[in-house]
PDB file of C-alpha atoms in Angstrom:
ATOM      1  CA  UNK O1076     114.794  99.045 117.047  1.00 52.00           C
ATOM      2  CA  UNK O1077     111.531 100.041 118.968  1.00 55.00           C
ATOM      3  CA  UNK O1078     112.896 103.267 119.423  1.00 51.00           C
ATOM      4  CA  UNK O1079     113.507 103.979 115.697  1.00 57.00           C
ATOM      5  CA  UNK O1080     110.045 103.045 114.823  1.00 56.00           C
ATOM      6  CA  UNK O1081     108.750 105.101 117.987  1.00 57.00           C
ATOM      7  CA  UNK O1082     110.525 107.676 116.362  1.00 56.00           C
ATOM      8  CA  UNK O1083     108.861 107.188 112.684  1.00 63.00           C
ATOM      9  CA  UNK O1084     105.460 107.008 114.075  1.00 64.00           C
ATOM     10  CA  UNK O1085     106.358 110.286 116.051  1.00 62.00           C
ATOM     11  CA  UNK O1086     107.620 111.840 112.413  1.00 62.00           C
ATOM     12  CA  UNK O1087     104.598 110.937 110.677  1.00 69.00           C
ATOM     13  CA  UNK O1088     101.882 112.191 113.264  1.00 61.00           C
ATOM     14  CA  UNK O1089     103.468 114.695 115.093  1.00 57.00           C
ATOM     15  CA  UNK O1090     103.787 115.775 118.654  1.00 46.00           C
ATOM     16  CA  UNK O1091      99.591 115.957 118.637  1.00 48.00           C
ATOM     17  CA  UNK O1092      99.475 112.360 116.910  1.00 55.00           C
ATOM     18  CA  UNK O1093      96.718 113.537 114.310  1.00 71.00           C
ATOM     19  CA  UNK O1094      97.134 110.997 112.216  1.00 84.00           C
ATOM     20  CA  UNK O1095      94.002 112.296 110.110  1.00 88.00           C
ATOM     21  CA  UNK O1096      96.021 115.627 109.644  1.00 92.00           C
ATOM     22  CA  UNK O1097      98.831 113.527 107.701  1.00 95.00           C
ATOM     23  CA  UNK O1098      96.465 111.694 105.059  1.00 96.00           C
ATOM     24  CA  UNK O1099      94.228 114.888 104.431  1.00 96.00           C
ATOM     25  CA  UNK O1100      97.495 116.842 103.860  1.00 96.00           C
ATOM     26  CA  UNK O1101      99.317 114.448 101.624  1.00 96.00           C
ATOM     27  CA  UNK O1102      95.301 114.301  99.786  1.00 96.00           C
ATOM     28  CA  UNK O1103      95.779 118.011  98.893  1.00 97.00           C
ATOM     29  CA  UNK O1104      99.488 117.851  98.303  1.00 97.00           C
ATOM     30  CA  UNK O1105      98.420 115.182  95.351  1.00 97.00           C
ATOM     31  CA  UNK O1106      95.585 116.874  94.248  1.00 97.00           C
ATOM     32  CA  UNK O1107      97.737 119.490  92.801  1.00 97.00           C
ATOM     33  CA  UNK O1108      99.907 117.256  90.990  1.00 98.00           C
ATOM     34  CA  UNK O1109      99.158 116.860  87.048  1.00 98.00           C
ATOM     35  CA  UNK O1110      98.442 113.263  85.815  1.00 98.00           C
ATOM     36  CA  UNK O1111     101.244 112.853  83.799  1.00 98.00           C
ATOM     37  CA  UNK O1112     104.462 110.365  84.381  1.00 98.00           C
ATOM     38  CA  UNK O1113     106.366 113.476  85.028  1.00 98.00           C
ATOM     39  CA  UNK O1114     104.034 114.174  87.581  1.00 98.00           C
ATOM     40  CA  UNK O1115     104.227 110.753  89.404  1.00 98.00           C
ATOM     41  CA  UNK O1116     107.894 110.984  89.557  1.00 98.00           C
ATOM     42  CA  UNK O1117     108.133 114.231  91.187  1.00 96.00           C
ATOM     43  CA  UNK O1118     109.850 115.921  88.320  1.00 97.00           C
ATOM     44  CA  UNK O1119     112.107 113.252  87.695  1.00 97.00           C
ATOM     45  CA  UNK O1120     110.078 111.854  84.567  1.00 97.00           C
ATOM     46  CA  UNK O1121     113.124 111.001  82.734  1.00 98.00           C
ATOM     47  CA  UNK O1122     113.872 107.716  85.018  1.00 98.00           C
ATOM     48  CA  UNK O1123     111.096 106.269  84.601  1.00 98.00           C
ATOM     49  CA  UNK O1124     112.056 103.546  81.687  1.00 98.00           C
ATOM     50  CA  UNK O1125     115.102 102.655  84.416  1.00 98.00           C
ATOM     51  CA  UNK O1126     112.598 102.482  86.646  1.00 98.00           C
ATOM     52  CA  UNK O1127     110.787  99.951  84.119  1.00 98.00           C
ATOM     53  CA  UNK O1128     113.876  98.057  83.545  1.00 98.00           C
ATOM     54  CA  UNK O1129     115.303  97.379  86.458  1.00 98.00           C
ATOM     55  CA  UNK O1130     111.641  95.896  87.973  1.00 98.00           C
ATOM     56  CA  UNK O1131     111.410  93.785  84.925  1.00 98.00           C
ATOM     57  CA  UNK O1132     115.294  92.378  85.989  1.00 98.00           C
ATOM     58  CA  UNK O1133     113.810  91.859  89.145  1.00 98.00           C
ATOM     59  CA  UNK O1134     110.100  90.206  88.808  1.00 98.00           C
ATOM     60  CA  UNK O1135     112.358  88.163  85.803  1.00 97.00           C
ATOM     61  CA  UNK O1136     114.446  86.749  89.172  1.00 97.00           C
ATOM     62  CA  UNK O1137     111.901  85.941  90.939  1.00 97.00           C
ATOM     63  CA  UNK O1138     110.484  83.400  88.321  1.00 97.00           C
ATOM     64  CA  UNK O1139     113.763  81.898  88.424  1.00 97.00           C
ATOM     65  CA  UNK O1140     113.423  80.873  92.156  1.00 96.00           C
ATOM     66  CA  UNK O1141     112.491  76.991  92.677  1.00 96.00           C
ATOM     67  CA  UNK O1142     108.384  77.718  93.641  1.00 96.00           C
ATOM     68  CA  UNK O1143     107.441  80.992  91.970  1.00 97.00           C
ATOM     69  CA  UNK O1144     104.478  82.644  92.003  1.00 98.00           C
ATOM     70  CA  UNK O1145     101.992  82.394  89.463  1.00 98.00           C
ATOM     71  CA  UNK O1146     101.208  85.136  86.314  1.00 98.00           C
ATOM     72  CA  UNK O1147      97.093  85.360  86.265  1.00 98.00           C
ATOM     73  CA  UNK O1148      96.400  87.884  88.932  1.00 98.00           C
ATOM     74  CA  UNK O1149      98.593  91.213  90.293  1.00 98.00           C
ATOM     75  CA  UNK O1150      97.844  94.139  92.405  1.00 98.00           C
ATOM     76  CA  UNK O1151      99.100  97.772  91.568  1.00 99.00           C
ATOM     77  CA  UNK O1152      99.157  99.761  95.004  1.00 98.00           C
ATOM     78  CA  UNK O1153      98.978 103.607  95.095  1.00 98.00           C
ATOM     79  CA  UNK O1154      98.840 103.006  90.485  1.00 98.00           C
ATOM     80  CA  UNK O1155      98.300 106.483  90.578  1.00 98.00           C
ATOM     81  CA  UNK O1156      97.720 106.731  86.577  1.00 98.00           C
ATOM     82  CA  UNK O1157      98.514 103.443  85.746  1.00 98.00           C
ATOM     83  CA  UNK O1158     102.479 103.643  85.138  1.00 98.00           C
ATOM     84  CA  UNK O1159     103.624 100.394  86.389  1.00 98.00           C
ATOM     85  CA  UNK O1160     100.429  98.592  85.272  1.00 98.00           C
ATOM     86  CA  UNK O1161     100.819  99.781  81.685  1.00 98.00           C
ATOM     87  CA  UNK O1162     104.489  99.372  81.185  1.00 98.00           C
ATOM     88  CA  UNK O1163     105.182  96.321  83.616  1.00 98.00           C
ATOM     89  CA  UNK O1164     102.499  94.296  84.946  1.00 98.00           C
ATOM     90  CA  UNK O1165     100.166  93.705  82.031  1.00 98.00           C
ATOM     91  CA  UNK O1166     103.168  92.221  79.803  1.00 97.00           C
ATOM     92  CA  UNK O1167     103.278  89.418  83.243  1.00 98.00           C
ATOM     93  CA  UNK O1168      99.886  88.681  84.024  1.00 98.00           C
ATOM     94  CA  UNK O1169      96.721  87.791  82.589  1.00 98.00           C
ATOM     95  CA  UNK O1170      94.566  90.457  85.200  1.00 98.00           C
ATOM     96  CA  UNK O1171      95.784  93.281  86.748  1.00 98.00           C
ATOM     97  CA  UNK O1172      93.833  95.303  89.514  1.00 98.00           C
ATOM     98  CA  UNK O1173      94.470  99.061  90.357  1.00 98.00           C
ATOM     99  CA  UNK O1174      94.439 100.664  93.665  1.00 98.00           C
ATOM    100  CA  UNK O1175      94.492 104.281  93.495  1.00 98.00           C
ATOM    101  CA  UNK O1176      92.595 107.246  95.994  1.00 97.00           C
ATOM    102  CA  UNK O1177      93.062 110.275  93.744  1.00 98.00           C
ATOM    103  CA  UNK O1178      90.265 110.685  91.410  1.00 98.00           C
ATOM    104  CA  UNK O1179      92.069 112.471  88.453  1.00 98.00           C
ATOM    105  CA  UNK O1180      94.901 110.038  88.740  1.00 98.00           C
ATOM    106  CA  UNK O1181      92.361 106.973  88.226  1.00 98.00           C
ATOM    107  CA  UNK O1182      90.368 109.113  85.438  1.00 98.00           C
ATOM    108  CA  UNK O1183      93.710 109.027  83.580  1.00 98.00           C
ATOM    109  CA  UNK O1184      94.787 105.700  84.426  1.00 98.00           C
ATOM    110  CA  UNK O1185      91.358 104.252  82.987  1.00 98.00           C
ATOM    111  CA  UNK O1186      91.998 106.164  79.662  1.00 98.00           C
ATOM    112  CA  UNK O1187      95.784 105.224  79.213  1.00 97.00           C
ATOM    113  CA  UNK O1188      94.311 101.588  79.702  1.00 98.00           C
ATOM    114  CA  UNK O1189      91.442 101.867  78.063  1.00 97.00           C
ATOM    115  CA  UNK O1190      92.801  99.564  75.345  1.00 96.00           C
ATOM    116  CA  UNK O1191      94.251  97.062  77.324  1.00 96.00           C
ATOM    117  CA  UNK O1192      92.264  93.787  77.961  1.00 96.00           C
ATOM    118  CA  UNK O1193      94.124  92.655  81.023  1.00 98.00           C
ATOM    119  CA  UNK O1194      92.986  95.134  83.770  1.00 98.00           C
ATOM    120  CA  UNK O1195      90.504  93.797  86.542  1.00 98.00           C
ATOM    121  CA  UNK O1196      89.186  96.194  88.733  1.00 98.00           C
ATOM    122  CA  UNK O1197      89.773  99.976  89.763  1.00 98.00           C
ATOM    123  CA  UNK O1198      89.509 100.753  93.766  1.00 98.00           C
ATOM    124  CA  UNK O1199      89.643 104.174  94.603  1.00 98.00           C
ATOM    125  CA  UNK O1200      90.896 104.046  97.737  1.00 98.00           C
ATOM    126  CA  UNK O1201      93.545 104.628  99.850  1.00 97.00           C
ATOM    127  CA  UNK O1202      95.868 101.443 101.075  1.00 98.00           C
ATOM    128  CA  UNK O1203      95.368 102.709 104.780  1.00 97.00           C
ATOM    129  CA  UNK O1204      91.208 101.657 103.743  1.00 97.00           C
ATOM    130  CA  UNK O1205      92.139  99.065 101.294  1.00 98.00           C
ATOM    131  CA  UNK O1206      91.560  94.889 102.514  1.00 97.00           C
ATOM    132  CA  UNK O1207      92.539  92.926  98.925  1.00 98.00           C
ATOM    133  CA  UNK O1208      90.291  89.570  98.633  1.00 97.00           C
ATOM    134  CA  UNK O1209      91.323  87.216 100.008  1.00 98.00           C
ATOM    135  CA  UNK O1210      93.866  84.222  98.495  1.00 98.00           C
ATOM    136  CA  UNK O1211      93.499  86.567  94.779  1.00 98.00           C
ATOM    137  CA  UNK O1212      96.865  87.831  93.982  1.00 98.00           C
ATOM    138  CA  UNK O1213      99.941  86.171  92.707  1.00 98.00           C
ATOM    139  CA  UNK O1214     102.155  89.146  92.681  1.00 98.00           C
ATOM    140  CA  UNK O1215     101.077  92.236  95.318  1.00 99.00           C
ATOM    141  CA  UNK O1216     103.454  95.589  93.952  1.00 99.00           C
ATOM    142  CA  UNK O1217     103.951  98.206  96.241  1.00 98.00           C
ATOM    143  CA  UNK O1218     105.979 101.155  94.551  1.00 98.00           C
ATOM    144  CA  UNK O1219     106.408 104.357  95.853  1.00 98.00           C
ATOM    145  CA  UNK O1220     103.616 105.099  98.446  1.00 98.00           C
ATOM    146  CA  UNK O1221     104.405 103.386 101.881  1.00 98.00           C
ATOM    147  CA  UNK O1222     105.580 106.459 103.007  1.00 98.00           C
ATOM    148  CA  UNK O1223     102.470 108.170 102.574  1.00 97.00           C
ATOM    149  CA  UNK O1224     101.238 105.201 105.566  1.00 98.00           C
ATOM    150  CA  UNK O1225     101.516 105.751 109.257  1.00 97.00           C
ATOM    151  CA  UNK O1226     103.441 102.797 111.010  1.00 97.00           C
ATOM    152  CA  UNK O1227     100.395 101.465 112.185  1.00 97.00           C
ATOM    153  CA  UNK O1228      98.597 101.323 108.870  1.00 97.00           C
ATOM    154  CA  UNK O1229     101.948  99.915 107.158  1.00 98.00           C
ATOM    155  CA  UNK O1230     101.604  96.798 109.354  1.00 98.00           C
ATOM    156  CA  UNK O1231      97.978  96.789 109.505  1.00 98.00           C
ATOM    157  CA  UNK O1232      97.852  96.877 105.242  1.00 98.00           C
ATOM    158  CA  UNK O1233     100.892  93.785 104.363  1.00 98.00           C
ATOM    159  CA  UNK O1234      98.607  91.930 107.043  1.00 98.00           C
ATOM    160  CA  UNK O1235      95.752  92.564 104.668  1.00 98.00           C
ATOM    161  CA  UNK O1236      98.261  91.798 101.886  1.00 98.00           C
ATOM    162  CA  UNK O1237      99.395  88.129 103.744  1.00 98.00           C
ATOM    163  CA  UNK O1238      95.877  86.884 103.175  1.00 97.00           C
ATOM    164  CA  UNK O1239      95.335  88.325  99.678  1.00 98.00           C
ATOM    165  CA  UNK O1240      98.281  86.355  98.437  1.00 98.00           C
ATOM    166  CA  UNK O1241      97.300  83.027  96.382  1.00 98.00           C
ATOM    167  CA  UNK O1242      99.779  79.801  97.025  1.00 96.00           C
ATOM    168  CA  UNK O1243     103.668  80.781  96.055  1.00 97.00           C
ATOM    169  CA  UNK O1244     102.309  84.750  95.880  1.00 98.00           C
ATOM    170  CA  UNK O1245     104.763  87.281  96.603  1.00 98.00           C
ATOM    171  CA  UNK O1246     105.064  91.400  97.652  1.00 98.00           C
ATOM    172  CA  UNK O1247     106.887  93.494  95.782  1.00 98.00           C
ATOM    173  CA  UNK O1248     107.959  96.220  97.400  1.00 98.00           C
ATOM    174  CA  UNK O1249     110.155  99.374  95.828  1.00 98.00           C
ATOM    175  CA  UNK O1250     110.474 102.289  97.816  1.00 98.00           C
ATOM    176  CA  UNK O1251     113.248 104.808  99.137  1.00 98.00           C
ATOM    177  CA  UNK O1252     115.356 103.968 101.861  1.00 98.00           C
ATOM    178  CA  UNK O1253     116.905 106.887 103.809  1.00 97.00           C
ATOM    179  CA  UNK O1254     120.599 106.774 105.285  1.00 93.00           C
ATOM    180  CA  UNK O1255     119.986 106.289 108.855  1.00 88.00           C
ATOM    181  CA  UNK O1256     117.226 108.440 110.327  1.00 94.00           C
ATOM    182  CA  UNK O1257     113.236 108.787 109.528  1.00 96.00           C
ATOM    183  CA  UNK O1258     113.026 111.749 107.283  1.00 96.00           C
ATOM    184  CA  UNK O1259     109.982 113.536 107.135  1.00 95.00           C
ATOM    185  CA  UNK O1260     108.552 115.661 104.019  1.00 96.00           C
ATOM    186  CA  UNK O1261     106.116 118.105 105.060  1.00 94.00           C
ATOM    187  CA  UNK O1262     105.234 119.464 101.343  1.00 95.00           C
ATOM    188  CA  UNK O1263     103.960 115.583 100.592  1.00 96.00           C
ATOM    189  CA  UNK O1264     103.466 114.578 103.776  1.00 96.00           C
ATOM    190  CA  UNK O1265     105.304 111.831 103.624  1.00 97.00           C
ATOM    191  CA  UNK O1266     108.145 109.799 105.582  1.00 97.00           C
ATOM    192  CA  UNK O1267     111.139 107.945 103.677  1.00 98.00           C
ATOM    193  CA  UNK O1268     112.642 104.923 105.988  1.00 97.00           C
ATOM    194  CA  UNK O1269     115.945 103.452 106.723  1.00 97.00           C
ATOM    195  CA  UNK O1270     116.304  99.897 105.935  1.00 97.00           C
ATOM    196  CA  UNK O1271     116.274  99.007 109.271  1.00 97.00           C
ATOM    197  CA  UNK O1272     112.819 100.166 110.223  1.00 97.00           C
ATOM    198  CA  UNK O1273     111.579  98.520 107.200  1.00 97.00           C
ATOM    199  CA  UNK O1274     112.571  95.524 108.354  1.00 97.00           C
ATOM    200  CA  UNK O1275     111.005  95.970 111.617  1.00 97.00           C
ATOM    201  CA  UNK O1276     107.894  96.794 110.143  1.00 98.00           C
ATOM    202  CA  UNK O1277     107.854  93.864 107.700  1.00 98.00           C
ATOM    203  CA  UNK O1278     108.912  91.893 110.731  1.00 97.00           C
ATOM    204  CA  UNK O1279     105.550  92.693 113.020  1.00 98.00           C
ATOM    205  CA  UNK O1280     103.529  92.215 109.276  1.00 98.00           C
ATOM    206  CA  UNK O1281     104.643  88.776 109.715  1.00 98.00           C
ATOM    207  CA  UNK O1282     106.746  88.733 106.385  1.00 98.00           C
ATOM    208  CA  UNK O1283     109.902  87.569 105.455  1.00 97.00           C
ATOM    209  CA  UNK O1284     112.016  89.265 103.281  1.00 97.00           C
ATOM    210  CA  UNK O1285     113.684  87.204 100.531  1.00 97.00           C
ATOM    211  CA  UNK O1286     115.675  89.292  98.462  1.00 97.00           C
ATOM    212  CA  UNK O1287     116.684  93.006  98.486  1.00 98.00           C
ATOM    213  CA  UNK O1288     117.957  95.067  95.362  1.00 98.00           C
ATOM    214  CA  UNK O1289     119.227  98.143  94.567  1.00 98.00           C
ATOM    215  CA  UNK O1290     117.800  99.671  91.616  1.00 98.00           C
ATOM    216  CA  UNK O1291     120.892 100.837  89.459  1.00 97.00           C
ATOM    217  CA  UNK O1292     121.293 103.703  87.375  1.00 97.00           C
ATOM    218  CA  UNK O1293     119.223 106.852  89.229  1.00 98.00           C
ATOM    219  CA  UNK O1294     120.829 109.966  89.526  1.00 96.00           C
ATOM    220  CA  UNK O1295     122.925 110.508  92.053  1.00 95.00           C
ATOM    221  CA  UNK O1296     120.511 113.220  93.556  1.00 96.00           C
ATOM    222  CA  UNK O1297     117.789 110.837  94.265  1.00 97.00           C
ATOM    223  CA  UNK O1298     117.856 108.628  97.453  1.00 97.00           C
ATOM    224  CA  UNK O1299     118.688 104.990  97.438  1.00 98.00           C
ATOM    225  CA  UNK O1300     115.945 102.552  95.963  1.00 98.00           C
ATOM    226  CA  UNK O1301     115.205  99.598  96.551  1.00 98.00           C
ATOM    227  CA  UNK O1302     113.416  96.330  95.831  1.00 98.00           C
ATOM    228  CA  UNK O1303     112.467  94.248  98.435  1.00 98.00           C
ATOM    229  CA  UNK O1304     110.714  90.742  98.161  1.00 98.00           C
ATOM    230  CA  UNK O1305     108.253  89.345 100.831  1.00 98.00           C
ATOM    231  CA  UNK O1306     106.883  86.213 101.699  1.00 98.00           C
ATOM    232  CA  UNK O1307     104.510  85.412 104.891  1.00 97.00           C
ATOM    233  CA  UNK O1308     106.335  83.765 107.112  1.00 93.00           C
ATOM    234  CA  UNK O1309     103.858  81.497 107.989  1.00 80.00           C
ATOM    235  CA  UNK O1310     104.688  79.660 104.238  1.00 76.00           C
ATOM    236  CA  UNK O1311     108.354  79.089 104.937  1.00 68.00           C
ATOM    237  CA  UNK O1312     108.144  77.630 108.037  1.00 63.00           C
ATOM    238  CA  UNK O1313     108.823  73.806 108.869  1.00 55.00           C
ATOM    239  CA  UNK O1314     110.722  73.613 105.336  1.00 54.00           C
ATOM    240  CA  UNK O1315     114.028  71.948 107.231  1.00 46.00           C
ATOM    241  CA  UNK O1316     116.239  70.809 104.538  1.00 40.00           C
ATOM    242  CA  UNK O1317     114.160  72.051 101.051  1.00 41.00           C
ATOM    243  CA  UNK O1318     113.727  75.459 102.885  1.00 47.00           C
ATOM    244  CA  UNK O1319     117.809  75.458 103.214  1.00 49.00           C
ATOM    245  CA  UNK O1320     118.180  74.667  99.272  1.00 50.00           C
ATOM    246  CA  UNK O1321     115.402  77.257  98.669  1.00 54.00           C
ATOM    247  CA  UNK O1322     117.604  79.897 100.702  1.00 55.00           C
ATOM    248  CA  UNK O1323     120.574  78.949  98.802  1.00 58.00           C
ATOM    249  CA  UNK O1324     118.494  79.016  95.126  1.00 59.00           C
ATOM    250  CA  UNK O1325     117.829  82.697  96.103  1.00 60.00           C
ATOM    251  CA  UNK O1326     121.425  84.048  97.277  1.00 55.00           C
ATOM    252  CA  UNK O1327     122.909  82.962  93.882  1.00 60.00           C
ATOM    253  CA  UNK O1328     120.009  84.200  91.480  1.00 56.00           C
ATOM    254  CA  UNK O1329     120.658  87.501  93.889  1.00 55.00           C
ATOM    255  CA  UNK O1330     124.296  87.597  93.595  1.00 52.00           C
ATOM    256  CA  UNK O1331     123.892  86.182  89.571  1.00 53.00           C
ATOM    257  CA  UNK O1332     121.398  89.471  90.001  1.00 50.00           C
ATOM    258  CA  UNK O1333     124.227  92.175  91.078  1.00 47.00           C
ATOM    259  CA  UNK O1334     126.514  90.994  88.603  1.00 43.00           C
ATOM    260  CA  UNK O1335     123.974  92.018  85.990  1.00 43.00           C
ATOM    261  CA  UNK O1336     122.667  95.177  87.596  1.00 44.00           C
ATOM    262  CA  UNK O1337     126.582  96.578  87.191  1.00 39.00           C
ATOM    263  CA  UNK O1338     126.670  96.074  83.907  1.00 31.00           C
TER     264      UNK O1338
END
């Protein structure tokens, strides 16, 4: 397992290790990109009420489980023009706060919001920068940008995201998993992950992961996505014989989950 992450962090910064080279190129890859929903989804702006759907299945789940988290304060991360906020998170929670570095993509995200009386704060920033305050966010939703984060900065930023979390908070995390090895786009600069490095990564953050979905319905052209569930570890530990009920809660709402996601 060492190896395979050895071998992401290698991917992502190159033989030189110039880290710096692989956010200012994915900066200027993004800058190009119109603010639109097409845009955000690389072309592929057609999924993007499957997309919707199958997160609201999911986050629905989640307040099934026997301690959810609460609904008055979520984080966007890497909003870019406010997608996910506008068409997911505001329905669930009473504030919603945006983290997003590109400046056009935040111009348009404050406009498509403008209306809305739920959103918090805008940072412009970039998650490998970003520290949320602390003990402020029920739900933390991390969609499509942790490849655009070095290894380092990954576990470094869900650290961050550990003590931003209120009691019963959870990460959301929804991302594309490669099929075995680290595969690096150099047009984005980017990296997409196995599953397995995830975990290791998730692992060193100190998380634990609770439940793992496959989003349904995505052409088959696209690469597996999926939606992962995190707690800090530190909150599940010493839970004996409620922790083994709470374990047992969460494989039937996720099998009670698959069921539905085939239909």
């Amino acid at each position: 397992m060492e190896a395979e992450t050895r071998d992401s962090n290698d991917k992502i910064c190159g033989q030189d290790n110039h880290e710096s080279t692989f956010y200012s190129k994915a900066a200027q890859y993004w800058a190009q990109i119109p603010p639109t929903i097409d845009g955000m989804l690389g072309g592929f702006g057609m999924i993007s009420q499957t997309d919707i759907a199958g997160s609201e299945k999911f986050l629905k789940l989640i307040y099934k489980w026997p301690d959810p988290p609460g609904k008055q304060t979520a984080l966007d991360c890497g909003a870019g023009i406010g997608r996910i906020t506008r068409c997911l998170l505001q329905k669930h929670f009473e504030v919603v706060d945006l983290v997003e570095q590109n400046p056009l993509f935040l111009d348009e995200a404050k406009k498509s919001l403008e209306s809305c009386p739920r959103i918090g704060s805008y940072y412009p920033i970039g998650l490998q920068s970003f520290e949320p305050e602390s003990n402020k966010y029920d739900v933390i939703w991390c969609q499509w940008v942790l490849g655009h984060l070095t290894d380092d900065d990954f576990v470094k930023f869900f650290e961050s995201c550990k003590k931003g979390l209120r009691s019963n908070g959870i990460i959301i995390v929804k991302e594309n998993m490669s099929g075995g090895d680290v595969e690096k786009d150099d047009q984005d600069s980017s990296v997409t992950r196995p599953m397995q490095v995830f975990k290791e990564l998730l692992h060193k953050a100190g998380l634990k992961l609770l439940l793992n979905h496959r989003q349904r319905k995505f052409p088959q052209c696209l690469y597996e996505v999926r939606m992962l569930a995190l707690r800090p570890t530190f909150c599940l530990e010493g839970k004996d014989a409620s922790g083994s009920l709470h374990e047992k809660a969460l494989r039937k709402q996720s099998e009670e989950c698959s069921e539905m996601s085939e239909m």
